[in-house]
Amino acid sequence: MRAAAVLVAAAALSCLEGSLAKTHRADVAALFLVKERALSRTGDSGGKWAGAVKNWSGRGDDCLDCEEADPCGLTWHGNWKGIECRGQDHLPPHVERRVTNFHLPKYGFGGVFYDFEEVALLKNLTEVDMDNNDFTGPLPEWLACLPELVEIDFTSNRFSGELPMAWGQLTNLIEVELEYNSGLFGCVPESLPGRARWRGRWSSGFSEDPIVGLSAEGTGLRGRCPDGDMPECPQPLTEEEIDEIIERNKPLFPVREESDEPEYPEWMTGGTDPSQAVTSSGDR
């Protein structure tokens, strides 16, 4: 009984402590701008975007009675579909986390993606994965504004035109997947990764994908050409802009006052302090 009580209390405390890990306010504001852009879409594609992002808000549903969840908290799973903050579990709870992965494949999104410039405000992104959707039009040049990018995956869409030469500025890229976008043509910036290759099924790292490099099967991409210059990137949000964006989304993003103490759910503690609950369990 005592061992079971210790495990229950430890899990409860872990959940409560994890919920204190907050996403950097600039990233939260940027995600709300992306959400607003998505919800402005109309027609069938707009409905699919709404289905993916409508619940982007401050409370998750995977940890009953936990404090508010946000994209990088341990309880993000319930609301922040497609958003991850990898490689930061070792940080103490008071250190603000940054969003690293934007991952929304197989939703049937249509229309263009190049106007979602708000994504470029997430400066710590390492992955943008939008494969198996139905996007059309040119590839987004603003991806060149994300210097930490390691992976781009636009497989099986309907993008058209030439690759943005500015992508050559992304010196950390390891994997670029563009196959089965038959409307793509022209040359590839010379600094982009070489032809896709097998790296070993059990390789660890940023991705579980055993293939790295540039995948362009089913496109008209041929040869290499010089890298282009950096595009004009979105300016970082000011503190005033961040405040305004979060304020107008406040009904969806409950914030605990700094003076408040975490509340321990009664079912976890038996109406007592968690440490006492563990002790009393051992006395039975």
PDB file of C-alpha atoms in Angstrom:
ATOM      1  CA  MET A   1       0.000   0.000   0.000  1.00  0.00           C
ATOM      2  CA  ARG A   2       2.771   2.409   0.919  1.00  0.00           C
ATOM      3  CA  ALA A   3       4.603   1.813  -2.374  1.00  0.00           C
ATOM      4  CA  ALA A   4       1.405   2.383  -4.344  1.00  0.00           C
ATOM      5  CA  ALA A   5       0.688   5.581  -2.441  1.00  0.00           C
ATOM      6  CA  VAL A   6       4.208   6.837  -3.079  1.00  0.00           C
ATOM      7  CA  LEU A   7       3.795   6.207  -6.817  1.00  0.00           C
ATOM      8  CA  VAL A   8       0.422   7.970  -6.920  1.00  0.00           C
ATOM      9  CA  ALA A   9       1.722  10.977  -5.007  1.00  0.00           C
ATOM     10  CA  ALA A  10       4.890  11.125  -7.106  1.00  0.00           C
ATOM     11  CA  ALA A  11       2.863  11.051 -10.307  1.00  0.00           C
ATOM     12  CA  ALA A  12       0.598  13.788  -9.013  1.00  0.00           C
ATOM     13  CA  LEU A  13       3.507  15.983  -7.997  1.00  0.00           C
ATOM     14  CA  SER A  14       5.256  15.366 -11.310  1.00  0.00           C
ATOM     15  CA  CYS A  15       2.155  16.426 -13.185  1.00  0.00           C
ATOM     16  CA  LEU A  16       1.723  19.521 -11.062  1.00  0.00           C
ATOM     17  CA  GLU A  17       5.376  20.503 -11.362  1.00  0.00           C
ATOM     18  CA  GLY A  18       5.360  19.859 -15.121  1.00  0.00           C
ATOM     19  CA  SER A  19       2.393  22.139 -15.551  1.00  0.00           C
ATOM     20  CA  LEU A  20       4.522  24.974 -14.190  1.00  0.00           C
ATOM     21  CA  ALA A  21       6.806  24.712 -17.243  1.00  0.00           C
ATOM     22  CA  LYS A  22       5.655  27.564 -19.440  1.00  0.00           C
ATOM     23  CA  THR A  23       6.138  28.296 -23.110  1.00  0.00           C
ATOM     24  CA  HIS A  24       7.931  31.537 -23.922  1.00  0.00           C
ATOM     25  CA  ARG A  25       5.264  34.218 -24.285  1.00  0.00           C
ATOM     26  CA  ALA A  26       6.503  35.204 -27.742  1.00  0.00           C
ATOM     27  CA  ASP A  27       5.905  31.643 -28.973  1.00  0.00           C
ATOM     28  CA  VAL A  28       2.431  31.530 -27.413  1.00  0.00           C
ATOM     29  CA  ALA A  29       1.539  34.783 -29.160  1.00  0.00           C
ATOM     30  CA  ALA A  30       2.937  33.511 -32.474  1.00  0.00           C
ATOM     31  CA  LEU A  31       0.834  30.344 -32.209  1.00  0.00           C
ATOM     32  CA  PHE A  32      -2.281  32.391 -31.583  1.00  0.00           C
ATOM     33  CA  LEU A  33      -1.514  34.396 -34.729  1.00  0.00           C
ATOM     34  CA  VAL A  34      -1.157  31.144 -36.688  1.00  0.00           C
ATOM     35  CA  LYS A  35      -4.475  30.016 -35.249  1.00  0.00           C
ATOM     36  CA  GLU A  36      -6.149  33.261 -36.266  1.00  0.00           C
ATOM     37  CA  ARG A  37      -4.755  32.890 -39.790  1.00  0.00           C
ATOM     38  CA  ALA A  38      -6.036  29.312 -40.004  1.00  0.00           C
ATOM     39  CA  LEU A  39      -9.500  30.224 -38.746  1.00  0.00           C
ATOM     40  CA  SER A  40      -9.739  32.970 -41.371  1.00  0.00           C
ATOM     41  CA  ARG A  41      -9.723  30.333 -44.119  1.00  0.00           C
ATOM     42  CA  THR A  42     -13.052  29.587 -45.773  1.00  0.00           C
ATOM     43  CA  GLY A  43     -14.597  26.644 -47.552  1.00  0.00           C
ATOM     44  CA  ASP A  44     -13.663  23.004 -47.112  1.00  0.00           C
ATOM     45  CA  SER A  45     -10.011  23.787 -46.355  1.00  0.00           C
ATOM     46  CA  GLY A  46     -11.088  26.300 -43.717  1.00  0.00           C
ATOM     47  CA  GLY A  47     -13.139  23.635 -42.000  1.00  0.00           C
ATOM     48  CA  LYS A  48     -10.165  21.291 -41.907  1.00  0.00           C
ATOM     49  CA  TRP A  49      -7.911  23.989 -40.499  1.00  0.00           C
ATOM     50  CA  ALA A  50     -10.532  24.755 -37.862  1.00  0.00           C
ATOM     51  CA  GLY A  51     -10.680  21.104 -36.901  1.00  0.00           C
ATOM     52  CA  ALA A  52      -6.929  21.068 -36.347  1.00  0.00           C
ATOM     53  CA  VAL A  53      -6.400  24.324 -34.425  1.00  0.00           C
ATOM     54  CA  LYS A  54      -9.729  25.251 -32.839  1.00  0.00           C
ATOM     55  CA  ASN A  55      -8.671  23.780 -29.499  1.00  0.00           C
ATOM     56  CA  TRP A  56      -5.283  25.497 -29.396  1.00  0.00           C
ATOM     57  CA  SER A  57      -5.701  27.047 -25.967  1.00  0.00           C
ATOM     58  CA  GLY A  58      -4.283  26.984 -22.486  1.00  0.00           C
ATOM     59  CA  ARG A  59      -5.744  23.864 -20.879  1.00  0.00           C
ATOM     60  CA  GLY A  60      -5.003  20.252 -21.753  1.00  0.00           C
ATOM     61  CA  ASP A  61      -7.223  17.297 -20.964  1.00  0.00           C
ATOM     62  CA  ASP A  62      -4.669  14.541 -20.397  1.00  0.00           C
ATOM     63  CA  CYS A  63      -4.051  15.248 -16.702  1.00  0.00           C
ATOM     64  CA  LEU A  64      -7.169  15.639 -14.619  1.00  0.00           C
ATOM     65  CA  ASP A  65      -7.158  18.626 -12.264  1.00  0.00           C
ATOM     66  CA  CYS A  66      -3.668  19.753 -13.283  1.00  0.00           C
ATOM     67  CA  GLU A  67      -2.864  23.427 -13.570  1.00  0.00           C
ATOM     68  CA  GLU A  68      -3.177  25.150 -16.932  1.00  0.00           C
ATOM     69  CA  ALA A  69      -1.353  23.474 -19.801  1.00  0.00           C
ATOM     70  CA  ASP A  70       0.365  25.307 -22.609  1.00  0.00           C
ATOM     71  CA  PRO A  71       2.281  24.119 -25.694  1.00  0.00           C
ATOM     72  CA  CYS A  72       5.475  23.164 -23.861  1.00  0.00           C
ATOM     73  CA  GLY A  73       4.000  21.986 -20.570  1.00  0.00           C
ATOM     74  CA  LEU A  74       3.775  18.273 -19.843  1.00  0.00           C
ATOM     75  CA  THR A  75       0.006  18.526 -20.307  1.00  0.00           C
ATOM     76  CA  TRP A  76       0.017  20.025 -23.802  1.00  0.00           C
ATOM     77  CA  HIS A  77      -1.342  16.883 -25.453  1.00  0.00           C
ATOM     78  CA  GLY A  78      -5.012  17.703 -25.016  1.00  0.00           C
ATOM     79  CA  ASN A  79      -5.078  20.969 -26.958  1.00  0.00           C
ATOM     80  CA  TRP A  80      -1.946  21.834 -28.910  1.00  0.00           C
ATOM     81  CA  LYS A  81      -2.336  19.395 -31.751  1.00  0.00           C
ATOM     82  CA  GLY A  82       0.739  19.287 -33.953  1.00  0.00           C
ATOM     83  CA  ILE A  83       2.908  21.437 -31.657  1.00  0.00           C
ATOM     84  CA  GLU A  84       5.879  20.050 -29.734  1.00  0.00           C
ATOM     85  CA  CYS A  85       8.766  21.364 -27.645  1.00  0.00           C
ATOM     86  CA  ARG A  86      11.434  18.696 -27.871  1.00  0.00           C
ATOM     87  CA  GLY A  87      14.779  18.382 -26.126  1.00  0.00           C
ATOM     88  CA  GLN A  88      13.902  20.508 -23.086  1.00  0.00           C
ATOM     89  CA  ASP A  89      12.747  17.959 -20.521  1.00  0.00           C
ATOM     90  CA  HIS A  90      15.993  18.406 -18.599  1.00  0.00           C
ATOM     91  CA  LEU A  91      15.298  22.083 -17.911  1.00  0.00           C
ATOM     92  CA  PRO A  92      13.935  23.146 -14.503  1.00  0.00           C
ATOM     93  CA  PRO A  93      10.241  24.100 -14.475  1.00  0.00           C
ATOM     94  CA  HIS A  94      10.862  27.852 -14.156  1.00  0.00           C
ATOM     95  CA  VAL A  95      12.806  28.008 -17.453  1.00  0.00           C
ATOM     96  CA  GLU A  96      10.569  29.001 -20.351  1.00  0.00           C
ATOM     97  CA  ARG A  97      10.386  26.470 -23.174  1.00  0.00           C
ATOM     98  CA  ARG A  98      10.461  27.133 -26.939  1.00  0.00           C
ATOM     99  CA  VAL A  99       8.351  25.503 -29.630  1.00  0.00           C
ATOM    100  CA  THR A 100      10.495  23.237 -31.838  1.00  0.00           C
ATOM    101  CA  ASN A 101       8.125  21.210 -34.037  1.00  0.00           C
ATOM    102  CA  PHE A 102       5.215  22.240 -36.276  1.00  0.00           C
ATOM    103  CA  HIS A 103       3.737  18.936 -37.387  1.00  0.00           C
ATOM    104  CA  LEU A 104       0.327  18.769 -39.114  1.00  0.00           C
ATOM    105  CA  PRO A 105       0.403  16.054 -41.804  1.00  0.00           C
ATOM    106  CA  LYS A 106      -2.590  14.295 -43.391  1.00  0.00           C
ATOM    107  CA  TYR A 107      -5.269  16.869 -42.601  1.00  0.00           C
ATOM    108  CA  GLY A 108      -6.346  17.577 -46.165  1.00  0.00           C
ATOM    109  CA  PHE A 109      -5.446  21.278 -45.919  1.00  0.00           C
ATOM    110  CA  GLY A 110      -5.822  22.960 -49.298  1.00  0.00           C
ATOM    111  CA  GLY A 111      -5.063  26.366 -50.755  1.00  0.00           C
ATOM    112  CA  VAL A 112      -1.761  28.126 -50.278  1.00  0.00           C
ATOM    113  CA  PHE A 113       0.639  27.897 -47.357  1.00  0.00           C
ATOM    114  CA  TYR A 114       3.032  30.702 -48.294  1.00  0.00           C
ATOM    115  CA  ASP A 115       0.898  33.289 -46.468  1.00  0.00           C
ATOM    116  CA  PHE A 116       1.290  31.603 -43.063  1.00  0.00           C
ATOM    117  CA  GLU A 117       4.241  33.890 -42.308  1.00  0.00           C
ATOM    118  CA  GLU A 118       3.357  33.860 -38.625  1.00  0.00           C
ATOM    119  CA  VAL A 119       5.003  30.422 -38.394  1.00  0.00           C
ATOM    120  CA  ALA A 120       8.322  32.180 -39.068  1.00  0.00           C
ATOM    121  CA  LEU A 121       7.979  33.926 -35.691  1.00  0.00           C
ATOM    122  CA  LEU A 122       8.719  30.568 -34.026  1.00  0.00           C
ATOM    123  CA  LYS A 123      12.466  31.063 -34.281  1.00  0.00           C
ATOM    124  CA  ASN A 124      13.422  27.804 -32.560  1.00  0.00           C
ATOM    125  CA  LEU A 125      11.569  25.500 -34.943  1.00  0.00           C
ATOM    126  CA  THR A 126      13.597  22.491 -36.036  1.00  0.00           C
ATOM    127  CA  GLU A 127      10.839  20.791 -38.037  1.00  0.00           C
ATOM    128  CA  VAL A 128       8.011  21.910 -40.325  1.00  0.00           C
ATOM    129  CA  ASP A 129       6.074  18.840 -41.447  1.00  0.00           C
ATOM    130  CA  MET A 130       2.976  19.326 -43.614  1.00  0.00           C
ATOM    131  CA  ASP A 131       3.127  16.204 -45.763  1.00  0.00           C
ATOM    132  CA  ASN A 132       0.117  14.510 -47.345  1.00  0.00           C
ATOM    133  CA  ASN A 133      -2.075  17.609 -47.468  1.00  0.00           C
ATOM    134  CA  ASP A 134      -3.398  19.354 -50.579  1.00  0.00           C
ATOM    135  CA  PHE A 135      -1.477  22.644 -50.639  1.00  0.00           C
ATOM    136  CA  THR A 136      -1.082  24.481 -53.920  1.00  0.00           C
ATOM    137  CA  GLY A 137       0.942  27.464 -55.115  1.00  0.00           C
ATOM    138  CA  PRO A 138       4.581  28.289 -54.362  1.00  0.00           C
ATOM    139  CA  LEU A 139       6.628  26.955 -51.488  1.00  0.00           C
ATOM    140  CA  PRO A 140       6.976  29.406 -48.575  1.00  0.00           C
ATOM    141  CA  GLU A 141      10.122  31.496 -48.849  1.00  0.00           C
ATOM    142  CA  TRP A 142       9.794  32.549 -45.210  1.00  0.00           C
ATOM    143  CA  LEU A 143      11.107  29.148 -44.102  1.00  0.00           C
ATOM    144  CA  ALA A 144      14.541  30.681 -44.730  1.00  0.00           C
ATOM    145  CA  CYS A 145      13.857  32.851 -41.668  1.00  0.00           C
ATOM    146  CA  LEU A 146      14.034  29.780 -39.396  1.00  0.00           C
ATOM    147  CA  PRO A 147      17.775  29.170 -38.919  1.00  0.00           C
ATOM    148  CA  GLU A 148      17.356  26.144 -36.627  1.00  0.00           C
ATOM    149  CA  LEU A 149      15.381  24.092 -39.161  1.00  0.00           C
ATOM    150  CA  VAL A 150      16.624  20.534 -39.501  1.00  0.00           C
ATOM    151  CA  GLU A 151      13.702  18.994 -41.409  1.00  0.00           C
ATOM    152  CA  ILE A 152      11.195  20.225 -44.003  1.00  0.00           C
ATOM    153  CA  ASP A 153       8.551  17.741 -45.175  1.00  0.00           C
ATOM    154  CA  PHE A 154       6.056  18.744 -47.875  1.00  0.00           C
ATOM    155  CA  THR A 155       5.710  15.288 -49.426  1.00  0.00           C
ATOM    156  CA  SER A 156       2.549  14.564 -51.440  1.00  0.00           C
ATOM    157  CA  ASN A 157       1.035  18.008 -51.809  1.00  0.00           C
ATOM    158  CA  ARG A 158       0.424  20.026 -54.989  1.00  0.00           C
ATOM    159  CA  PHE A 159       3.005  22.777 -54.596  1.00  0.00           C
ATOM    160  CA  SER A 160       4.209  24.321 -57.844  1.00  0.00           C
ATOM    161  CA  GLY A 161       6.960  26.584 -59.154  1.00  0.00           C
ATOM    162  CA  GLU A 162      10.638  26.808 -58.276  1.00  0.00           C
ATOM    163  CA  LEU A 163      12.274  26.211 -54.932  1.00  0.00           C
ATOM    164  CA  PRO A 164      12.966  29.396 -52.989  1.00  0.00           C
ATOM    165  CA  MET A 165      16.666  30.003 -53.524  1.00  0.00           C
ATOM    166  CA  ALA A 166      16.783  31.550 -50.033  1.00  0.00           C
ATOM    167  CA  TRP A 167      16.373  28.065 -48.567  1.00  0.00           C
ATOM    168  CA  GLY A 168      20.073  27.704 -49.269  1.00  0.00           C
ATOM    169  CA  GLN A 169      20.625  29.860 -46.181  1.00  0.00           C
ATOM    170  CA  LEU A 170      19.320  27.036 -43.962  1.00  0.00           C
ATOM    171  CA  THR A 171      22.671  25.552 -43.061  1.00  0.00           C
ATOM    172  CA  ASN A 172      21.297  23.167 -40.400  1.00  0.00           C
ATOM    173  CA  LEU A 173      18.967  21.299 -42.759  1.00  0.00           C
ATOM    174  CA  ILE A 174      19.467  17.538 -42.810  1.00  0.00           C
ATOM    175  CA  GLU A 175      16.242  16.359 -44.425  1.00  0.00           C
ATOM    176  CA  VAL A 176      14.135  17.998 -47.186  1.00  0.00           C
ATOM    177  CA  GLU A 177      11.206  15.915 -48.454  1.00  0.00           C
ATOM    178  CA  LEU A 178       9.468  17.305 -51.538  1.00  0.00           C
ATOM    179  CA  GLU A 179       8.556  14.173 -53.470  1.00  0.00           C
ATOM    180  CA  TYR A 180       5.267  13.874 -55.332  1.00  0.00           C
ATOM    181  CA  ASN A 181       4.732  17.581 -55.895  1.00  0.00           C
ATOM    182  CA  SER A 182       4.599  17.290 -59.668  1.00  0.00           C
ATOM    183  CA  GLY A 183       4.324  21.050 -60.202  1.00  0.00           C
ATOM    184  CA  LEU A 184       7.790  21.762 -58.784  1.00  0.00           C
ATOM    185  CA  PHE A 185      10.537  22.447 -61.302  1.00  0.00           C
ATOM    186  CA  GLY A 186      13.918  24.122 -61.710  1.00  0.00           C
ATOM    187  CA  CYS A 187      17.159  23.740 -59.805  1.00  0.00           C
ATOM    188  CA  VAL A 188      17.992  23.172 -56.155  1.00  0.00           C
ATOM    189  CA  PRO A 189      19.987  25.647 -54.025  1.00  0.00           C
ATOM    190  CA  GLU A 190      23.501  24.268 -53.785  1.00  0.00           C
ATOM    191  CA  SER A 191      23.639  24.368 -49.966  1.00  0.00           C
ATOM    192  CA  LEU A 192      20.592  22.149 -49.520  1.00  0.00           C
ATOM    193  CA  PRO A 193      21.345  18.555 -48.513  1.00  0.00           C
ATOM    194  CA  GLY A 194      22.462  16.078 -51.148  1.00  0.00           C
ATOM    195  CA  ARG A 195      20.360  13.305 -52.579  1.00  0.00           C
ATOM    196  CA  ALA A 196      18.406  11.268 -50.010  1.00  0.00           C
ATOM    197  CA  ARG A 197      20.265   8.329 -48.530  1.00  0.00           C
ATOM    198  CA  TRP A 198      19.706   5.542 -46.027  1.00  0.00           C
ATOM    199  CA  ARG A 199      21.148   6.341 -42.595  1.00  0.00           C
ATOM    200  CA  GLY A 200      20.233   3.137 -40.768  1.00  0.00           C
ATOM    201  CA  ARG A 201      16.979   2.004 -39.235  1.00  0.00           C
ATOM    202  CA  TRP A 202      18.170   2.363 -35.668  1.00  0.00           C
ATOM    203  CA  SER A 203      19.759   5.787 -35.972  1.00  0.00           C
ATOM    204  CA  SER A 204      18.762   8.159 -33.208  1.00  0.00           C
ATOM    205  CA  GLY A 205      18.480  11.912 -33.319  1.00  0.00           C
ATOM    206  CA  PHE A 206      16.006  14.519 -34.462  1.00  0.00           C
ATOM    207  CA  SER A 207      13.857  12.087 -36.448  1.00  0.00           C
ATOM    208  CA  GLU A 208      12.902   8.425 -36.563  1.00  0.00           C
ATOM    209  CA  ASP A 209      12.995   8.595 -40.377  1.00  0.00           C
ATOM    210  CA  PRO A 210      15.840   6.359 -41.650  1.00  0.00           C
ATOM    211  CA  ILE A 211      16.202   8.513 -44.787  1.00  0.00           C
ATOM    212  CA  VAL A 212      18.088  11.825 -44.767  1.00  0.00           C
ATOM    213  CA  GLY A 213      18.949  14.273 -47.523  1.00  0.00           C
ATOM    214  CA  LEU A 214      16.847  15.735 -50.342  1.00  0.00           C
ATOM    215  CA  SER A 215      13.957  13.634 -51.672  1.00  0.00           C
ATOM    216  CA  ALA A 216      12.527  14.953 -54.953  1.00  0.00           C
ATOM    217  CA  GLU A 217      11.016  11.918 -56.668  1.00  0.00           C
ATOM    218  CA  GLY A 218       7.945  12.806 -58.711  1.00  0.00           C
ATOM    219  CA  THR A 219       9.006  16.453 -59.202  1.00  0.00           C
ATOM    220  CA  GLY A 220      10.713  18.342 -62.000  1.00  0.00           C
ATOM    221  CA  LEU A 221      13.620  19.442 -59.803  1.00  0.00           C
ATOM    222  CA  ARG A 222      16.969  18.986 -61.535  1.00  0.00           C
ATOM    223  CA  GLY A 223      20.522  20.156 -60.905  1.00  0.00           C
ATOM    224  CA  ARG A 224      21.985  22.745 -58.558  1.00  0.00           C
ATOM    225  CA  CYS A 225      22.179  26.518 -58.628  1.00  0.00           C
ATOM    226  CA  PRO A 226      23.559  29.291 -56.357  1.00  0.00           C
ATOM    227  CA  ASP A 227      21.896  30.018 -53.049  1.00  0.00           C
ATOM    228  CA  GLY A 228      19.689  33.074 -52.902  1.00  0.00           C
ATOM    229  CA  ASP A 229      19.725  35.984 -50.482  1.00  0.00           C
ATOM    230  CA  MET A 230      17.745  36.056 -47.282  1.00  0.00           C
ATOM    231  CA  PRO A 231      14.157  37.245 -47.735  1.00  0.00           C
ATOM    232  CA  GLU A 232      12.548  39.950 -45.650  1.00  0.00           C
ATOM    233  CA  CYS A 233      11.592  38.156 -42.450  1.00  0.00           C
ATOM    234  CA  PRO A 234       8.732  38.968 -40.054  1.00  0.00           C
ATOM    235  CA  GLN A 235       9.854  41.310 -37.308  1.00  0.00           C
ATOM    236  CA  PRO A 236       9.851  39.886 -33.766  1.00  0.00           C
ATOM    237  CA  LEU A 237       6.762  40.770 -31.784  1.00  0.00           C
ATOM    238  CA  THR A 238       7.129  43.613 -29.330  1.00  0.00           C
ATOM    239  CA  GLU A 239       6.135  43.160 -25.701  1.00  0.00           C
ATOM    240  CA  GLU A 240       3.115  45.361 -26.346  1.00  0.00           C
ATOM    241  CA  GLU A 241       2.050  43.200 -29.297  1.00  0.00           C
ATOM    242  CA  ILE A 242       2.543  40.025 -27.275  1.00  0.00           C
ATOM    243  CA  ASP A 243       0.419  41.422 -24.447  1.00  0.00           C
ATOM    244  CA  GLU A 244      -2.357  42.424 -26.852  1.00  0.00           C
ATOM    245  CA  ILE A 245      -2.413  39.065 -28.676  1.00  0.00           C
ATOM    246  CA  ILE A 246      -2.495  37.043 -25.452  1.00  0.00           C
ATOM    247  CA  GLU A 247      -5.076  39.370 -23.941  1.00  0.00           C
ATOM    248  CA  ARG A 248      -7.513  38.922 -26.819  1.00  0.00           C
ATOM    249  CA  ASN A 249      -7.091  35.167 -26.539  1.00  0.00           C
ATOM    250  CA  LYS A 250      -7.269  35.190 -22.753  1.00  0.00           C
ATOM    251  CA  PRO A 251     -10.595  33.319 -22.524  1.00  0.00           C
ATOM    252  CA  LEU A 252      -8.786  30.398 -24.177  1.00  0.00           C
ATOM    253  CA  PHE A 253      -5.556  30.761 -22.223  1.00  0.00           C
ATOM    254  CA  PRO A 254      -6.179  30.792 -18.467  1.00  0.00           C
ATOM    255  CA  VAL A 255      -3.206  32.123 -16.552  1.00  0.00           C
ATOM    256  CA  ARG A 256      -2.510  31.416 -12.864  1.00  0.00           C
ATOM    257  CA  GLU A 257      -1.661  34.467 -10.815  1.00  0.00           C
ATOM    258  CA  GLU A 258       1.913  34.411  -9.546  1.00  0.00           C
ATOM    259  CA  SER A 259       0.732  34.525  -5.935  1.00  0.00           C
ATOM    260  CA  ASP A 260      -1.447  31.442  -6.283  1.00  0.00           C
ATOM    261  CA  GLU A 261      -0.199  28.108  -5.001  1.00  0.00           C
ATOM    262  CA  PRO A 262      -0.798  24.895  -7.002  1.00  0.00           C
ATOM    263  CA  GLU A 263      -3.948  23.172  -5.783  1.00  0.00           C
ATOM    264  CA  TYR A 264      -3.603  19.494  -4.987  1.00  0.00           C
ATOM    265  CA  PRO A 265      -6.739  17.601  -6.089  1.00  0.00           C
ATOM    266  CA  GLU A 266      -8.522  15.984  -3.164  1.00  0.00           C
ATOM    267  CA  TRP A 267      -8.633  12.581  -4.865  1.00  0.00           C
ATOM    268  CA  MET A 268      -4.827  12.632  -5.002  1.00  0.00           C
ATOM    269  CA  THR A 269      -4.249  13.628  -1.403  1.00  0.00           C
ATOM    270  CA  GLY A 270      -7.206  12.354   0.565  1.00  0.00           C
ATOM    271  CA  GLY A 271      -7.769  15.930   1.702  1.00  0.00           C
ATOM    272  CA  THR A 272      -4.285  16.314   3.162  1.00  0.00           C
ATOM    273  CA  ASP A 273      -0.902  17.559   2.058  1.00  0.00           C
ATOM    274  CA  PRO A 274       0.689  15.081  -0.410  1.00  0.00           C
ATOM    275  CA  SER A 275       3.619  14.311   1.878  1.00  0.00           C
ATOM    276  CA  GLN A 276       1.225  13.565   4.734  1.00  0.00           C
ATOM    277  CA  ALA A 277      -0.917  11.455   2.449  1.00  0.00           C
ATOM    278  CA  VAL A 278       2.078   9.231   1.729  1.00  0.00           C
ATOM    279  CA  THR A 279       2.944   8.945   5.417  1.00  0.00           C
ATOM    280  CA  SER A 280      -0.585   8.106   6.456  1.00  0.00           C
ATOM    281  CA  SER A 281      -0.737   5.416   3.762  1.00  0.00           C
ATOM    282  CA  GLY A 282       2.322   3.784   5.249  1.00  0.00           C
ATOM    283  CA  ASP A 283       0.711   3.786   8.710  1.00  0.00           C
ATOM    284  CA  ARG A 284      -2.244   1.720   7.615  1.00  0.00           C
TER     285      ARG A 284
END
